[in-house]
Amino acid sequence: KPYCYTEDGDGTGHFYGHGAVSANIADQVLGRLGFDGEIRAKIAELVKYHDVDFKESHRSMRRWLSRLGPEQMRRLLEVRRCDIWGQNPQLIRERTEEISRFTSILEEVEAEEAHFRVRDLAVSGADLIKIGYTPGRGLGEALRGLAAMVEDGRLHNERVSLLEEGVPATCC
C-alpha cells in the first residue's frame, strides 16, 4: 500500500491502485514461500479485488461470477468483510450490511443459474470436432445433450467420462 500513497490538494492520503500492486507483492512472497501457482493466483486475485466497488445488481454479480467463479466470489466477499473490520469503526455496520446484501445477491444469482450449462462441461466443441463432429447444429445439440446428462446425474463431468460414455449416446 505505501507504494501507492498520494495526497490530494487537501492533504488527504489516498492509495489508488494499491490492490494490483499488493497482488503482485503477494504473488512474489507466496512464490518465495513455495506455494504452487494455482494457490498464488487465487490469493493474488483476492488481494487485487479486495476493495473494488461492487454494484448491487444481479447483472454485476453475474459478471463477477463469470470472472471469478462462485467459490472465489464467496472468498472475496469474506476477505472484504474482514478488511472492513480494519477500517473506520463508524462505517463497520454499514459496510458489513453491504457485504450481506452482496451475499444475498450472489445466492439469488446462483439459484437462478443452478442448472448445468454447456460452458461448465469438462469438454468443448473443439474436443468433439477432434473425434469426428463437424461444426454446426449437430455439435451444439451434442454439447447440450452432454450438459443435460451431467445435470441429470447420468454422467460425471469428467473429460474421459464425457468422451467415452456421453458422446456415443449423443453421437450421430
Short mmCIF file of C-alpha atoms in Angstrom, two decimals:
data_model
loop_
_atom_site.label_atom_id
_atom_site.label_comp_id
_atom_site.label_asym_id
_atom_site.label_seq_id
_atom_site.Cartn_x
_atom_site.Cartn_y
_atom_site.Cartn_z
CA LYS A 1 0.00 0.00 0.00
CA PRO A 2 2.75 2.53 0.76
CA TYR A 3 3.97 2.28 -2.85
CA CYS A 4 0.68 3.83 -3.97
CA TYR A 5 0.38 6.65 -1.45
CA THR A 6 -0.61 10.05 -2.82
CA GLU A 7 -2.09 13.15 -1.26
CA ASP A 8 -4.79 15.29 -2.76
CA GLY A 9 -4.93 19.09 -2.57
CA ASP A 10 -6.43 18.95 0.93
CA GLY A 11 -3.61 16.77 2.25
CA THR A 12 -5.81 13.66 2.44
CA GLY A 13 -3.87 10.48 1.72
CA HIS A 14 -5.06 8.01 -0.91
CA PHE A 15 -3.79 4.63 -2.10
CA TYR A 16 -5.03 4.46 -5.69
CA GLY A 17 -4.27 1.17 -7.43
CA HIS A 18 -2.94 -0.48 -4.29
CA GLY A 19 -4.91 -3.67 -4.98
CA ALA A 20 -2.97 -4.50 -8.15
CA VAL A 21 0.39 -3.54 -6.63
CA SER A 22 -0.35 -5.54 -3.49
CA ALA A 23 -1.43 -8.54 -5.61
CA ASN A 24 1.97 -8.54 -7.33
CA ILE A 25 3.76 -8.35 -3.99
CA ALA A 26 1.61 -11.16 -2.56
CA ASP A 27 2.35 -13.35 -5.59
CA GLN A 28 6.11 -12.79 -5.22
CA VAL A 29 6.09 -13.52 -1.49
CA LEU A 30 3.94 -16.63 -1.92
CA GLY A 31 6.33 -17.83 -4.61
CA ARG A 32 9.29 -17.43 -2.28
CA LEU A 33 7.36 -19.37 0.37
CA GLY A 34 6.90 -22.26 -2.06
CA PHE A 35 3.17 -22.04 -2.80
CA ASP A 36 2.07 -23.52 -6.12
CA GLY A 37 0.92 -21.32 -8.98
CA GLU A 38 -2.79 -22.06 -8.58
CA ILE A 39 -2.88 -21.03 -4.92
CA ARG A 40 -0.74 -17.97 -5.65
CA ALA A 41 -3.08 -16.89 -8.45
CA LYS A 42 -6.19 -17.31 -6.28
CA ILE A 43 -4.72 -15.34 -3.39
CA ALA A 44 -3.33 -12.61 -5.66
CA GLU A 45 -6.75 -12.30 -7.29
CA LEU A 46 -8.40 -11.82 -3.89
CA VAL A 47 -5.83 -9.18 -2.96
CA LYS A 48 -6.28 -7.41 -6.29
CA TYR A 49 -10.06 -7.12 -5.97
CA HIS A 50 -10.38 -6.78 -2.19
CA ASP A 51 -11.55 -3.17 -2.34
CA VAL A 52 -13.34 -2.98 -5.68
CA ASP A 53 -16.71 -1.23 -5.65
CA PHE A 54 -19.48 -3.71 -6.44
CA LYS A 55 -22.75 -2.56 -7.92
CA GLU A 56 -25.71 -4.03 -6.08
CA SER A 57 -27.29 -5.75 -9.07
CA HIS A 58 -27.78 -9.24 -10.41
CA ARG A 59 -26.11 -8.21 -13.66
CA SER A 60 -22.97 -7.03 -11.89
CA MET A 61 -22.88 -10.18 -9.76
CA ARG A 62 -23.19 -12.38 -12.86
CA ARG A 63 -20.19 -10.56 -14.34
CA TRP A 64 -18.14 -11.10 -11.19
CA LEU A 65 -19.20 -14.75 -11.06
CA SER A 66 -18.14 -15.14 -14.66
CA ARG A 67 -14.76 -13.62 -13.82
CA LEU A 68 -14.10 -15.35 -10.50
CA GLY A 69 -16.46 -18.31 -10.16
CA PRO A 70 -18.76 -18.87 -7.18
CA GLU A 71 -16.18 -20.25 -4.74
CA GLN A 72 -13.70 -17.43 -5.34
CA MET A 73 -16.52 -14.87 -5.20
CA ARG A 74 -17.51 -16.13 -1.75
CA ARG A 75 -13.88 -15.91 -0.66
CA LEU A 76 -13.67 -12.35 -1.95
CA LEU A 77 -16.78 -11.31 -0.02
CA GLU A 78 -15.29 -12.85 3.13
CA VAL A 79 -11.96 -11.05 2.55
CA ARG A 80 -13.90 -7.81 2.16
CA ARG A 81 -15.85 -8.50 5.33
CA CYS A 82 -12.56 -9.00 7.22
CA ASP A 83 -10.98 -5.93 5.61
CA ILE A 84 -13.88 -3.79 6.80
CA TRP A 85 -13.02 -4.57 10.41
CA GLY A 86 -9.64 -2.89 9.92
CA GLN A 87 -11.17 0.33 8.65
CA ASN A 88 -13.15 3.22 10.12
CA PRO A 89 -15.13 1.80 13.09
CA GLN A 90 -18.00 4.21 12.39
CA LEU A 91 -18.57 2.57 8.99
CA ILE A 92 -18.33 -1.10 10.02
CA ARG A 93 -22.08 -1.68 10.39
CA GLU A 94 -22.96 -0.01 7.08
CA ARG A 95 -20.23 -1.83 5.16
CA THR A 96 -20.92 -5.25 6.66
CA GLU A 97 -24.60 -4.82 5.79
CA GLU A 98 -23.47 -4.04 2.25
CA ILE A 99 -21.48 -7.29 2.14
CA SER A 100 -24.57 -9.13 3.42
CA ARG A 101 -26.60 -7.65 0.56
CA PHE A 102 -23.93 -8.71 -1.94
CA THR A 103 -24.00 -12.22 -0.46
CA SER A 104 -27.79 -12.32 -0.85
CA ILE A 105 -27.50 -11.24 -4.48
CA LEU A 106 -24.85 -13.93 -5.02
CA GLU A 107 -27.22 -16.57 -3.60
CA GLU A 108 -30.10 -15.32 -5.76
CA VAL A 109 -27.99 -15.39 -8.92
CA GLU A 110 -26.71 -18.87 -8.09
CA ALA A 111 -30.29 -20.08 -7.57
CA GLU A 112 -31.32 -18.60 -10.93
CA GLU A 113 -28.42 -20.31 -12.67
CA ALA A 114 -28.43 -23.58 -10.75
CA HIS A 115 -28.82 -25.66 -13.89
CA PHE A 116 -25.76 -27.06 -15.61
CA ARG A 117 -24.60 -25.19 -18.71
CA VAL A 118 -22.61 -26.22 -21.76
CA ARG A 119 -19.80 -23.87 -20.74
CA ASP A 120 -19.48 -25.83 -17.47
CA LEU A 121 -18.60 -29.05 -19.32
CA ALA A 122 -15.15 -30.60 -18.98
CA VAL A 123 -15.12 -30.90 -22.80
CA SER A 124 -15.64 -28.32 -25.52
CA GLY A 125 -16.80 -28.22 -29.10
CA ALA A 126 -13.17 -28.46 -30.17
CA ASP A 127 -12.87 -31.78 -28.33
CA LEU A 128 -15.88 -33.17 -30.19
CA ILE A 129 -14.56 -31.90 -33.53
CA LYS A 130 -11.31 -33.81 -32.87
CA ILE A 131 -13.29 -37.06 -32.60
CA GLY A 132 -15.31 -36.53 -35.76
CA TYR A 133 -18.05 -33.97 -35.21
CA THR A 134 -18.39 -31.17 -37.72
CA PRO A 135 -19.10 -27.60 -36.66
CA GLY A 136 -22.78 -26.76 -36.80
CA ARG A 137 -26.13 -27.52 -35.27
CA GLY A 138 -25.29 -31.17 -34.51
CA LEU A 139 -22.26 -30.15 -32.50
CA GLY A 140 -24.33 -27.75 -30.40
CA GLU A 141 -27.00 -30.40 -29.85
CA ALA A 142 -24.35 -32.90 -28.74
CA LEU A 143 -22.93 -30.42 -26.22
CA ARG A 144 -26.39 -29.59 -24.88
CA GLY A 145 -27.10 -33.32 -24.61
CA LEU A 146 -23.94 -33.86 -22.60
CA ALA A 147 -24.83 -30.95 -20.31
CA ALA A 148 -28.30 -32.42 -19.76
CA MET A 149 -26.84 -35.84 -18.89
CA VAL A 150 -24.46 -34.26 -16.38
CA GLU A 151 -27.26 -32.21 -14.84
CA ASP A 152 -29.48 -35.33 -14.58
CA GLY A 153 -26.68 -37.27 -12.93
CA ARG A 154 -26.35 -39.80 -15.75
CA LEU A 155 -22.73 -38.75 -16.38
CA HIS A 156 -19.92 -37.28 -14.33
CA ASN A 157 -18.49 -34.01 -15.63
CA GLU A 158 -15.11 -35.58 -16.29
CA ARG A 159 -13.40 -35.43 -19.66
CA VAL A 160 -12.91 -39.20 -20.02
CA SER A 161 -16.46 -39.99 -18.93
CA LEU A 162 -17.95 -37.43 -21.29
CA LEU A 163 -15.92 -38.55 -24.29
CA GLU A 164 -16.20 -42.32 -23.71
CA GLU A 165 -19.70 -42.67 -22.28
CA GLY A 166 -21.52 -39.50 -23.22
CA VAL A 167 -20.53 -38.89 -26.81
CA PRO A 168 -21.72 -42.26 -28.16
CA ALA A 169 -25.09 -41.60 -26.51
CA THR A 170 -25.40 -38.26 -28.31
CA CYS A 171 -23.50 -39.04 -31.48
CA CYS A 172 -24.97 -39.38 -34.94
#
